PDB file of C-alpha atoms in Angstrom:
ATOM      1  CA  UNK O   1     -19.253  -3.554   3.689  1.00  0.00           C
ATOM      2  CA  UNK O   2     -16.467  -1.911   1.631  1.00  0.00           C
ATOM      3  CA  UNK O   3     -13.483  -2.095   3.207  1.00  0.00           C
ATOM      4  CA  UNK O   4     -11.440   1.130   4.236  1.00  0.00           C
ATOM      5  CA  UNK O   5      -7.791   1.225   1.859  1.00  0.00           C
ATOM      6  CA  UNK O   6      -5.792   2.431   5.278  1.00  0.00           C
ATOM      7  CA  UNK O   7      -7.151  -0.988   7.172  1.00  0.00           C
ATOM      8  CA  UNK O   8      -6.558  -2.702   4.149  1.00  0.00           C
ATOM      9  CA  UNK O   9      -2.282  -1.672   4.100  1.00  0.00           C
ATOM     10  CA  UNK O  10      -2.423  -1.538   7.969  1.00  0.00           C
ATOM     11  CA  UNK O  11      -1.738  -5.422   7.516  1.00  0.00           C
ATOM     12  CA  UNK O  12       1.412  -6.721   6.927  1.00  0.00           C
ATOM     13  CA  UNK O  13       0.404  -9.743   5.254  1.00  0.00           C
ATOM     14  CA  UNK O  14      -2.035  -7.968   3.011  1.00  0.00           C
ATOM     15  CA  UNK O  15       1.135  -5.330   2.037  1.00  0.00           C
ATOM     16  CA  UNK O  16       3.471  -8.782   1.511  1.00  0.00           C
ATOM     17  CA  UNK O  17       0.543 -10.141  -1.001  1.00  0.00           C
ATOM     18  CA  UNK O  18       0.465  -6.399  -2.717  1.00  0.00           C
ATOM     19  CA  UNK O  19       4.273  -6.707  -2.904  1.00  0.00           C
ATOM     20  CA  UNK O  20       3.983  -9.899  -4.754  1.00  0.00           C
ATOM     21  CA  UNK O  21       1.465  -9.370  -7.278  1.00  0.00           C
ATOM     22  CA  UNK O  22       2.910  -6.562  -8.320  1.00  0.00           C
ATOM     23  CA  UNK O  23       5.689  -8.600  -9.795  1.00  0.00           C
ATOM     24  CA  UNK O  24       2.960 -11.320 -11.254  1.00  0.00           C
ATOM     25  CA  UNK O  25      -0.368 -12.567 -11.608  1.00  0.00           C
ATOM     26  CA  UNK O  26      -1.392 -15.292  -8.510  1.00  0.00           C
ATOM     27  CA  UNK O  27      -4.120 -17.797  -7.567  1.00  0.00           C
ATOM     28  CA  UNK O  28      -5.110 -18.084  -4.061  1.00  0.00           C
ATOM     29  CA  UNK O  29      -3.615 -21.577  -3.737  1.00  0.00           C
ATOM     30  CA  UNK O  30      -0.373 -19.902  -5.075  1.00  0.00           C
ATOM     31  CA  UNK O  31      -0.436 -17.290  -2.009  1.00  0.00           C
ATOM     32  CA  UNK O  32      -1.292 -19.622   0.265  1.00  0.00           C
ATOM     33  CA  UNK O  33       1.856 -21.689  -0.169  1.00  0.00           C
ATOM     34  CA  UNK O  34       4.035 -18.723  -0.262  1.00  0.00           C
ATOM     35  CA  UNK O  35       2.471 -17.145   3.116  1.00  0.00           C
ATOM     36  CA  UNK O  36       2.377 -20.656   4.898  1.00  0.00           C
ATOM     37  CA  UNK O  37      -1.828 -19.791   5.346  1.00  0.00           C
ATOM     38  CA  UNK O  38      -4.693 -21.725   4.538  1.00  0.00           C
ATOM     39  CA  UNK O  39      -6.715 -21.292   1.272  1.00  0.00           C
ATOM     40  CA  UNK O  40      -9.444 -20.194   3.488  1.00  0.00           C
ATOM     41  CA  UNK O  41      -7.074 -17.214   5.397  1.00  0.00           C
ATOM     42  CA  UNK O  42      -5.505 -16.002   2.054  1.00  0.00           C
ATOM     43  CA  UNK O  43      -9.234 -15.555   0.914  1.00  0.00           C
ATOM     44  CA  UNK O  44      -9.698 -13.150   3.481  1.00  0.00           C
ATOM     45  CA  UNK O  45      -7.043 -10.505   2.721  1.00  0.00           C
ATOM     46  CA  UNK O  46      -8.234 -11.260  -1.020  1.00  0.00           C
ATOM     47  CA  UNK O  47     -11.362 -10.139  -0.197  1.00  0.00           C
ATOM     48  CA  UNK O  48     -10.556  -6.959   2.013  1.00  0.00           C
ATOM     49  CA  UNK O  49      -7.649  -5.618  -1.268  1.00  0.00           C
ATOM     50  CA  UNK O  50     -10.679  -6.379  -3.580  1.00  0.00           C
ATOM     51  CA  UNK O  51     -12.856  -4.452  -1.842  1.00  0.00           C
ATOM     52  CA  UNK O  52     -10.789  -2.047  -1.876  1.00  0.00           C
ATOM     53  CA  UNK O  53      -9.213  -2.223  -5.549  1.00  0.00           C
ATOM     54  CA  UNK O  54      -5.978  -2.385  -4.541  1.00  0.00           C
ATOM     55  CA  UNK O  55      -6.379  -6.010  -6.314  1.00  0.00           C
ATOM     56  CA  UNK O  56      -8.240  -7.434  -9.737  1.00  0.00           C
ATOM     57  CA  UNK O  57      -9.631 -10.635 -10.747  1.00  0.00           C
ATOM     58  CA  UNK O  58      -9.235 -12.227 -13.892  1.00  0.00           C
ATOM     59  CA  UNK O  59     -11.002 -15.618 -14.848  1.00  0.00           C
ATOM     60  CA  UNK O  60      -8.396 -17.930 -17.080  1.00  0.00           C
ATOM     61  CA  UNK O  61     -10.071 -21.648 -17.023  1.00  0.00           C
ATOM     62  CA  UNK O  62     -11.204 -22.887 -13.517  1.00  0.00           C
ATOM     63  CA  UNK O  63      -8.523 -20.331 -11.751  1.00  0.00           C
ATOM     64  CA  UNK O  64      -8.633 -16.986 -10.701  1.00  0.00           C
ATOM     65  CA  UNK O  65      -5.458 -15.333 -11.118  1.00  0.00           C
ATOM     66  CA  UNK O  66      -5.736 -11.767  -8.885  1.00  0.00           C
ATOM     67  CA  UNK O  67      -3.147  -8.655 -10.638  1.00  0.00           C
ATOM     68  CA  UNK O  68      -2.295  -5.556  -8.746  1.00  0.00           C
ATOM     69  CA  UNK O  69      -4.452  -2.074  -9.514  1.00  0.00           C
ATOM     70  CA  UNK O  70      -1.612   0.001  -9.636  1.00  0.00           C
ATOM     71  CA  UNK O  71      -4.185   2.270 -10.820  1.00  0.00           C
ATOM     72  CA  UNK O  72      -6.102   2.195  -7.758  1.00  0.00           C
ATOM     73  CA  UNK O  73      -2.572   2.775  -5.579  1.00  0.00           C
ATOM     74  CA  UNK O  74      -1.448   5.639  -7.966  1.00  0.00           C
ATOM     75  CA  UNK O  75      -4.649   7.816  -7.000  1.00  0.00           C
ATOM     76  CA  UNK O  76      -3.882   6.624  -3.579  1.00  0.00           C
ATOM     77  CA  UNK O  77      -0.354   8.140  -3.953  1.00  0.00           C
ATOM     78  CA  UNK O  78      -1.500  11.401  -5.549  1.00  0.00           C
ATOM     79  CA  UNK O  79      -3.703  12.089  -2.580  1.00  0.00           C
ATOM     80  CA  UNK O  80      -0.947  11.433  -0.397  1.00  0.00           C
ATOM     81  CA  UNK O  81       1.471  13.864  -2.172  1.00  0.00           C
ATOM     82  CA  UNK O  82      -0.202  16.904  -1.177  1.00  0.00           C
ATOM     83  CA  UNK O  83       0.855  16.336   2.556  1.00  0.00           C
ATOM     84  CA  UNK O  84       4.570  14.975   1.568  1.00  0.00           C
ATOM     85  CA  UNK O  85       4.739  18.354  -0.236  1.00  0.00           C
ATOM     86  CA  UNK O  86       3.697  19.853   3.158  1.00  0.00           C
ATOM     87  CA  UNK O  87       5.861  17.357   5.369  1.00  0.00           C
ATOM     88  CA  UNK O  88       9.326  18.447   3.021  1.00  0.00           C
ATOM     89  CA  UNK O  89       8.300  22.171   3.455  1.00  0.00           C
ATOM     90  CA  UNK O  90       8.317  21.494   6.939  1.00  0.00           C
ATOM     91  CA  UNK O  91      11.424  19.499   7.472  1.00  0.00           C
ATOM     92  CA  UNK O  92      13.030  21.966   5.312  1.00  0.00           C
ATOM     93  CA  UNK O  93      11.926  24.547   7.613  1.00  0.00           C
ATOM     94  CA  UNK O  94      12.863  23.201  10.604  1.00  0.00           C
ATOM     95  CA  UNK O  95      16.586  22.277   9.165  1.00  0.00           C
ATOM     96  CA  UNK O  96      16.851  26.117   8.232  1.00  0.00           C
ATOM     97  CA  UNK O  97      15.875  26.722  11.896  1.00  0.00           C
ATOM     98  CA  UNK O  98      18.172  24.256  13.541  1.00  0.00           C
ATOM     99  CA  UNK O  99      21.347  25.107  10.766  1.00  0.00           C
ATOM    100  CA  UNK O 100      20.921  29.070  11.854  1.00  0.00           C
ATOM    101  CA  UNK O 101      20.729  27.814  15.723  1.00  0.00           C
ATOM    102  CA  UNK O 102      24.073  25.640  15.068  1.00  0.00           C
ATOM    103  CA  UNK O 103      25.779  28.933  13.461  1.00  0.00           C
ATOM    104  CA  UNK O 104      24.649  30.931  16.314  1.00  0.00           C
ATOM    105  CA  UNK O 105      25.829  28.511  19.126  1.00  0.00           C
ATOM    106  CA  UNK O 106      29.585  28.457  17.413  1.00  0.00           C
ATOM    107  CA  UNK O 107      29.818  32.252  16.917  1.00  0.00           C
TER     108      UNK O 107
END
């Protein structure tokens, strides 16, 4: 079953593993020391960010080093923009509103 992108950055351990390879390239084994997890928990959230494409594989010898799809998280951030757009026309609004109810209130 392919895994939903929102459950995959709902985690905070998947999010932590995004975080760090976008800086490098990792191996499971390489994760699992730096989260403190077994080989066999690490492969989970592996598998749920490749579902997803938030993560690739790429074969070097007998190791699997997994880089970030910033790709994948761009298109996620372009859909998202179209209701920050609508989220800073509201705040905006309401700051209009509440500056004009300030100036009111001292006059």
């Amino acid at each position: 079953m392919k895994q939903d992108i929102f459950q995959a950055i709902a985690d905070p351990t998947r999010r932590a593993i995004l975080t760090l390879l976008a800086i490098q390239a990792l191996t499971p084994n390489t994760m699992a020391e730096k989260f403190d997890m077994t080989r066999q928990a690490v492969s989970k959230h592996i598998k749920v960010l490749h579902e997803c494409e938030l993560i690739k594989p790429e074969h070097s010898g007998r190791e699997i080093y997994y880089h970030f799809n910033a790709k994948k998280m761009q298109e996620f951030d372009h859909w998202l923009a179209q209701f920050r757009r609508n989220w800073e026309t509201q705040f905006n609004q309401l700051d209009q509103l509440l500056t004009t109810i300030k100036k009111q209130e001292n006059e």
